[in-house]
Amino acid sequence: MAQDDKSPVRPSDRRTDQRIVGAAPAGARDEASAAKAVRDMFTSIAPRYDLLNHVLSMNIDRVWWNRTARVFSEVLRRPDAQVLDLCCGTGDMTFALRRQAGKSSPQVVGADFSHAMLQRATAKSSPSPNGPSQDAAPGWIEADALNLPFPGKHFDLVTSAFGFRNLADYDAGLREIVRVLLPGGECGILDFGEPKGAMSALYRVYFKQVLPRIGTMISGVRGPYAYLPASVERFPTPDEMLARMKNAGFAEASWTPYTLGIAGLYRGKV
Ligand SMILES: C[S@@+](CC[C@H](N)C(=O)[O-])C[C@H]1O[C@@H](n2cnc3c(N)ncnc32)[C@H](O)[C@@H]1O
């Protein structure tokens, strides 16, 4: 796929002329500096991340997480299932998976490379009188999605909500998901899209003009909320993403738009 001019040219690209497609925060020169910039960015907004998410999405984020978890209810009902939520951040997708599992107790693990985000996830899963028992609480692990500390063919389900788009190399991310999935295992990548039709002009004004201003005001940090619309714009279109999933080794791949395409779920099966 062609990349735009803002894409960092990495040393390996020059050798092979195969450009790596992935997140490119401002100032990133290569894969390592892109990953560092992403980690620093999320670490800087971790204290306000949940509040910002709910305000900026007008709480639709909860609907999307729950809808995604429902899609995988069959896997989640299996008490022996192994489930990984990648780029889990403060854990809301992970908790939605756990809730969907109900009384069955699959092993649900959330992984992220920002320690500060994981600290908040851990705090949110502390036992409360009405909350799930600690046996059923998710586990948390600090790990890079591009280099997961798990053996191959380990998980029945891998999900990622609004995290995959931030990877420095999308193809490497997909290959790593395929590597850790068991044969027949499933994957769900929930992320933003660009709505088409009558809504799209209005949405673009909100996403590019209003959201960065509110995000900067509440978080007190400049940058991350300008990066968000830019990263969505750079992200492969659904058709391109489905082709990349097939190339990475998924036998089946599909995309379902959520809320007029503002978000959408990529589903893959190996
Ligand atoms: C927008 S947040 C999404 C958090 C959560 N899944 C949600 O739905 O709210 C993106 C998360 O991806 C994490 N992330 C980005 N690149 C990563 C990588 N290579 N490995 C692990 N985590 C990564 C960031 O640290 C951040 O917590």
CSV table of C-alpha atoms and ligand atoms in Angstrom, one decimal:
chain,number,residue,atom,x,y,z
A,1,MET,CA,0.0,0.0,0.0
A,2,ALA,CA,1.3,3.5,-0.7
A,3,GLN,CA,2.2,5.6,2.2
A,4,ASP,CA,1.8,9.3,2.6
A,5,ASP,CA,4.8,11.8,2.8
A,6,LYS,CA,4.7,11.8,6.6
A,7,SER,CA,5.7,8.2,6.8
A,8,PRO,CA,9.1,7.6,8.4
A,9,VAL,CA,11.5,5.9,6.0
A,10,ARG,CA,13.2,3.2,7.9
A,11,PRO,CA,16.6,1.7,7.1
A,12,SER,CA,15.1,-1.6,6.1
A,13,ASP,CA,12.7,0.2,3.8
A,14,ARG,CA,15.6,1.5,1.7
A,15,ARG,CA,17.1,-1.9,1.4
A,16,THR,CA,14.0,-3.7,0.3
A,17,ASP,CA,11.7,-0.9,-0.9
A,18,GLN,CA,9.0,-2.5,1.2
A,19,ARG,CA,7.7,0.3,3.4
A,20,ILE,CA,6.6,-0.5,6.9
A,21,VAL,CA,3.1,0.8,7.6
A,22,GLY,CA,2.4,1.8,11.1
A,23,ALA,CA,1.8,4.7,13.5
A,24,ALA,CA,4.1,7.7,13.0
A,25,PRO,CA,3.7,10.2,15.8
A,26,ALA,CA,5.2,13.7,15.1
A,27,GLY,CA,9.0,13.5,15.2
A,28,ALA,CA,9.3,9.7,15.0
A,29,ARG,CA,12.2,8.7,12.6
A,30,ASP,CA,12.0,4.9,12.8
A,31,GLU,CA,10.1,2.1,14.4
A,32,ALA,CA,11.8,2.4,17.8
A,33,SER,CA,11.3,6.1,18.1
A,34,ALA,CA,7.6,5.8,16.9
A,35,ALA,CA,7.0,3.1,19.6
A,36,LYS,CA,8.7,5.3,22.3
A,37,ALA,CA,6.7,8.3,21.3
A,38,VAL,CA,3.5,6.3,21.5
A,39,ARG,CA,4.4,4.9,24.9
A,40,ASP,CA,5.4,8.3,26.3
A,41,MET,CA,2.2,9.8,25.0
A,42,PHE,CA,-0.1,7.3,26.7
A,43,THR,CA,1.9,7.4,29.9
A,44,SER,CA,1.5,11.2,30.0
A,45,ILE,CA,-2.3,11.0,29.7
A,46,ALA,CA,-2.8,7.9,31.8
A,47,PRO,CA,-4.2,9.8,34.8
A,48,ARG,CA,-7.0,11.4,32.8
A,49,TYR,CA,-7.4,8.7,30.1
A,50,ASP,CA,-10.7,7.2,31.3
A,51,LEU,CA,-12.4,10.5,31.8
A,52,LEU,CA,-11.2,11.8,28.4
A,53,ASN,CA,-12.4,8.6,26.7
A,54,HIS,CA,-15.9,8.9,28.1
A,55,VAL,CA,-16.2,12.6,27.5
A,56,LEU,CA,-14.8,12.6,24.0
A,57,SER,CA,-16.8,9.6,22.8
A,58,MET,CA,-19.9,10.7,24.7
A,59,ASN,CA,-19.9,7.3,26.4
A,60,ILE,CA,-20.3,5.4,23.1
A,61,ASP,CA,-17.0,3.7,23.9
A,62,ARG,CA,-18.7,1.5,26.4
A,63,VAL,CA,-21.3,0.4,23.8
A,64,TRP,CA,-18.4,-0.5,21.4
A,65,TRP,CA,-16.4,-2.5,24.0
A,66,ASN,CA,-19.5,-4.4,25.1
A,67,ARG,CA,-20.7,-5.1,21.5
A,68,THR,CA,-17.2,-6.4,20.7
A,69,ALA,CA,-17.2,-8.7,23.8
A,70,ARG,CA,-20.7,-10.0,22.8
A,71,VAL,CA,-19.3,-11.0,19.3
A,72,PHE,CA,-17.0,-13.4,21.0
A,73,SER,CA,-19.5,-14.8,23.6
A,74,GLU,CA,-19.1,-18.3,22.4
A,75,VAL,CA,-15.3,-18.4,23.1
A,76,LEU,CA,-15.8,-16.5,26.3
A,77,ARG,CA,-18.3,-19.1,27.6
A,78,ARG,CA,-15.6,-21.8,27.5
A,79,PRO,CA,-14.1,-22.2,31.0
A,80,ASP,CA,-10.8,-23.4,29.5
A,81,ALA,CA,-10.4,-20.5,27.0
A,82,GLN,CA,-7.2,-18.4,26.9
A,83,VAL,CA,-8.0,-14.8,26.1
A,84,LEU,CA,-5.5,-11.9,25.4
A,85,ASP,CA,-6.6,-8.3,25.2
A,86,LEU,CA,-3.7,-6.4,23.5
A,87,CYS,CA,-2.9,-2.8,24.1
A,88,CYS,CA,-5.4,-3.0,27.0
A,89,GLY,CA,-4.6,0.4,28.4
A,90,THR,CA,-6.7,1.0,31.6
A,91,GLY,CA,-8.5,-2.3,30.9
A,92,ASP,CA,-12.0,-1.4,29.8
A,93,MET,CA,-12.1,-3.8,26.8
A,94,THR,CA,-10.5,-6.5,29.1
A,95,PHE,CA,-13.2,-5.9,31.7
A,96,ALA,CA,-16.0,-6.1,29.0
A,97,LEU,CA,-14.6,-9.5,28.0
A,98,ARG,CA,-14.5,-10.7,31.6
A,99,ARG,CA,-18.1,-9.5,32.2
A,100,GLN,CA,-19.3,-11.3,29.0
A,101,ALA,CA,-17.7,-14.5,30.2
A,102,GLY,CA,-20.1,-14.4,33.2
A,103,LYS,CA,-19.8,-17.4,35.5
A,104,SER,CA,-17.4,-19.3,33.3
A,105,SER,CA,-13.8,-18.6,34.1
A,106,PRO,CA,-11.7,-18.3,31.0
A,107,GLN,CA,-8.2,-16.9,31.6
A,108,VAL,CA,-8.3,-13.3,30.5
A,109,VAL,CA,-5.1,-11.3,30.3
A,110,GLY,CA,-4.6,-7.7,29.4
A,111,ALA,CA,-1.2,-6.6,28.0
A,112,ASP,CA,0.1,-3.1,27.4
A,113,PHE,CA,3.6,-1.5,27.2
A,114,SER,CA,2.7,1.6,29.3
A,115,HIS,CA,3.3,0.9,32.9
A,116,ALA,CA,1.2,3.9,33.9
A,117,MET,CA,-1.8,2.6,32.0
A,118,LEU,CA,-1.5,-0.9,33.5
A,119,GLN,CA,-1.3,0.6,37.0
A,120,ARG,CA,-4.7,2.1,36.5
A,121,ALA,CA,-6.1,-1.2,35.1
A,122,THR,CA,-4.8,-3.0,38.1
A,123,ALA,CA,-6.3,-0.4,40.5
A,124,LYS,CA,-9.7,-0.8,38.7
A,125,SER,CA,-9.6,-4.6,39.2
A,126,SER,CA,-9.0,-4.4,43.0
A,127,PRO,CA,-11.8,-6.4,44.7
A,128,SER,CA,-14.9,-4.5,45.6
A,129,PRO,CA,-17.9,-5.9,47.6
A,130,ASN,CA,-20.0,-6.2,44.4
A,131,GLY,CA,-17.2,-6.8,42.0
A,132,PRO,CA,-16.0,-10.1,40.6
A,133,SER,CA,-14.0,-12.4,42.8
A,134,GLN,CA,-10.2,-12.1,42.4
A,135,ASP,CA,-10.2,-15.6,40.8
A,136,ALA,CA,-12.2,-14.2,38.0
A,137,ALA,CA,-10.3,-10.8,37.7
A,138,PRO,CA,-8.2,-10.4,34.6
A,139,GLY,CA,-4.4,-10.7,34.8
A,140,TRP,CA,-2.2,-7.8,33.6
A,141,ILE,CA,1.1,-8.0,31.9
A,142,GLU,CA,3.6,-5.3,30.7
A,143,ALA,CA,4.5,-6.4,27.1
A,144,ASP,CA,5.1,-5.1,23.6
A,145,ALA,CA,2.4,-6.2,21.1
A,146,LEU,CA,5.1,-6.6,18.5
A,147,ASN,CA,7.2,-9.0,20.7
A,148,LEU,CA,4.8,-10.9,22.9
A,149,PRO,CA,6.2,-13.0,25.8
A,150,PHE,CA,3.9,-16.0,25.0
A,151,PRO,CA,4.5,-19.2,23.2
A,152,GLY,CA,3.0,-19.8,19.8
A,153,LYS,CA,-0.5,-21.3,19.4
A,154,HIS,CA,-1.5,-20.3,23.0
A,155,PHE,CA,-4.7,-18.2,22.8
A,156,ASP,CA,-8.3,-18.9,21.7
A,157,LEU,CA,-9.0,-15.2,21.3
A,158,VAL,CA,-6.9,-12.1,20.9
A,159,THR,CA,-8.6,-8.7,21.0
A,160,SER,CA,-7.4,-5.1,20.8
A,161,ALA,CA,-9.5,-2.0,21.2
A,162,PHE,CA,-8.2,1.3,19.9
A,163,GLY,CA,-4.7,0.1,20.4
A,164,PHE,CA,-3.7,-1.7,17.2
A,165,ARG,CA,-3.7,1.6,15.2
A,166,ASN,CA,-0.8,2.8,17.5
A,167,LEU,CA,1.6,-0.1,16.5
A,168,ALA,CA,4.7,1.0,14.7
A,169,ASP,CA,4.3,-1.9,12.2
A,170,TYR,CA,0.8,-3.2,11.5
A,171,ASP,CA,1.9,-6.2,9.5
A,172,ALA,CA,4.3,-7.3,12.3
A,173,GLY,CA,1.5,-6.8,14.8
A,174,LEU,CA,-0.9,-9.0,12.7
A,175,ARG,CA,1.8,-11.7,12.3
A,176,GLU,CA,2.4,-11.7,16.1
A,177,ILE,CA,-1.3,-12.2,16.7
A,178,VAL,CA,-1.4,-15.0,14.3
A,179,ARG,CA,1.6,-16.6,15.9
A,180,VAL,CA,0.0,-16.7,19.4
A,181,LEU,CA,-3.4,-17.9,18.2
A,182,LEU,CA,-4.3,-21.5,18.4
A,183,PRO,CA,-5.5,-23.1,15.1
A,184,GLY,CA,-9.1,-22.0,14.8
A,185,GLY,CA,-8.4,-19.1,17.2
A,186,GLU,CA,-10.1,-15.8,16.7
A,187,CYS,CA,-9.1,-12.1,16.7
A,188,GLY,CA,-11.1,-8.9,17.1
A,189,ILE,CA,-9.5,-5.5,16.4
A,190,LEU,CA,-11.8,-2.6,17.3
A,191,ASP,CA,-10.7,0.7,16.0
A,192,PHE,CA,-11.8,4.0,14.7
A,193,GLY,CA,-12.7,4.5,11.0
A,194,GLU,CA,-13.7,7.4,8.8
A,195,PRO,CA,-17.5,7.5,8.4
A,196,LYS,CA,-18.8,8.1,4.9
A,197,GLY,CA,-22.0,9.9,3.8
A,198,ALA,CA,-23.9,12.8,5.2
A,199,MET,CA,-22.4,12.5,8.7
A,200,SER,CA,-18.8,12.5,7.6
A,201,ALA,CA,-18.3,16.3,7.2
A,202,LEU,CA,-19.8,17.0,10.6
A,203,TYR,CA,-17.8,14.2,12.2
A,204,ARG,CA,-14.5,15.5,10.6
A,205,VAL,CA,-15.0,18.9,12.2
A,206,TYR,CA,-15.6,17.3,15.6
A,207,PHE,CA,-12.7,14.8,15.3
A,208,LYS,CA,-10.1,17.3,13.9
A,209,GLN,CA,-11.1,20.6,15.5
A,210,VAL,CA,-13.2,20.1,18.6
A,211,LEU,CA,-11.8,16.8,20.0
A,212,PRO,CA,-8.1,17.9,20.1
A,213,ARG,CA,-9.0,21.1,21.9
A,214,ILE,CA,-11.1,19.4,24.6
A,215,GLY,CA,-8.5,16.6,24.9
A,216,THR,CA,-5.7,19.1,25.4
A,217,MET,CA,-7.8,21.1,27.9
A,218,ILE,CA,-8.7,18.2,30.1
A,219,SER,CA,-5.4,16.2,29.9
A,220,GLY,CA,-3.2,19.3,30.2
A,221,VAL,CA,-1.0,17.7,27.6
A,222,ARG,CA,-0.5,19.0,24.1
A,223,GLY,CA,-0.1,16.5,21.3
A,224,PRO,CA,-1.9,13.2,21.9
A,225,TYR,CA,-5.3,14.5,20.9
A,226,ALA,CA,-3.9,15.9,17.6
A,227,TYR,CA,-2.2,12.6,17.0
A,228,LEU,CA,-5.5,10.8,17.4
A,229,PRO,CA,-7.2,12.1,14.2
A,230,ALA,CA,-3.9,12.0,12.3
A,231,SER,CA,-3.4,8.3,13.2
A,232,VAL,CA,-7.0,7.5,12.1
A,233,GLU,CA,-6.4,9.2,8.8
A,234,ARG,CA,-3.2,7.2,8.3
A,235,PHE,CA,-4.8,3.9,9.2
A,236,PRO,CA,-5.4,1.5,6.3
A,237,THR,CA,-8.9,1.5,4.9
A,238,PRO,CA,-11.1,-1.6,5.7
A,239,ASP,CA,-10.3,-3.2,2.3
A,240,GLU,CA,-6.5,-2.7,2.8
A,241,MET,CA,-6.6,-3.9,6.4
A,242,LEU,CA,-8.5,-7.1,5.4
A,243,ALA,CA,-5.9,-7.8,2.7
A,244,ARG,CA,-3.2,-7.3,5.3
A,245,MET,CA,-4.9,-9.7,7.6
A,246,LYS,CA,-5.1,-12.3,4.9
A,247,ASN,CA,-1.4,-11.8,4.1
A,248,ALA,CA,-0.5,-12.2,7.7
A,249,GLY,CA,-2.1,-15.6,7.8
A,250,PHE,CA,-5.8,-15.2,8.8
A,251,ALA,CA,-7.9,-17.7,6.9
A,252,GLU,CA,-11.0,-15.5,7.4
A,253,ALA,CA,-11.2,-11.8,7.8
A,254,SER,CA,-14.2,-9.4,7.9
A,255,TRP,CA,-15.0,-5.9,9.0
A,256,THR,CA,-18.2,-4.6,10.6
A,257,PRO,CA,-18.8,-0.9,10.9
A,258,TYR,CA,-20.0,0.4,14.3
A,259,THR,CA,-22.0,3.7,14.6
A,260,LEU,CA,-22.0,4.6,10.9
A,261,GLY,CA,-18.3,3.6,10.6
A,262,ILE,CA,-17.0,5.9,13.3
A,263,ALA,CA,-15.5,2.7,14.6
A,264,GLY,CA,-15.5,-0.8,13.4
A,265,LEU,CA,-14.6,-4.4,14.3
A,266,TYR,CA,-12.1,-6.4,12.2
A,267,ARG,CA,-12.6,-10.1,12.9
A,268,GLY,CA,-10.1,-12.7,11.9
A,269,LYS,CA,-9.9,-16.5,12.2
A,270,VAL,CA,-6.7,-18.5,11.7
B,1,LIG,C1,-6.0,4.3,22.9
B,1,LIG,S1,-5.3,3.2,24.1
B,1,LIG,C2,-6.5,1.9,24.2
B,1,LIG,C3,-6.7,1.4,25.5
B,1,LIG,C4,-7.8,0.4,25.7
B,1,LIG,N1,-7.7,-0.8,24.9
B,1,LIG,C5,-9.2,1.1,25.4
B,1,LIG,O1,-9.9,0.6,24.6
B,1,LIG,O2,-9.4,2.1,26.1
B,1,LIG,C6,-4.0,2.5,23.3
B,1,LIG,C7,-3.1,1.7,24.2
B,1,LIG,O3,-2.2,0.9,23.3
B,1,LIG,C8,-1.0,0.8,24.0
B,1,LIG,N2,0.1,0.4,23.0
B,1,LIG,C9,0.4,1.0,21.9
B,1,LIG,N3,1.4,0.4,21.2
B,1,LIG,C10,1.7,-0.7,22.0
B,1,LIG,C11,2.6,-1.8,21.8
B,1,LIG,N4,3.4,-1.9,20.8
B,1,LIG,N5,2.6,-2.8,22.7
B,1,LIG,C12,1.7,-2.7,23.8
B,1,LIG,N6,0.9,-1.7,24.0
B,1,LIG,C13,0.8,-0.7,23.1
B,1,LIG,C14,-0.7,2.1,24.6
B,1,LIG,O4,0.2,2.1,25.7
B,1,LIG,C15,-2.2,2.5,25.1
B,1,LIG,O5,-2.4,2.1,26.4
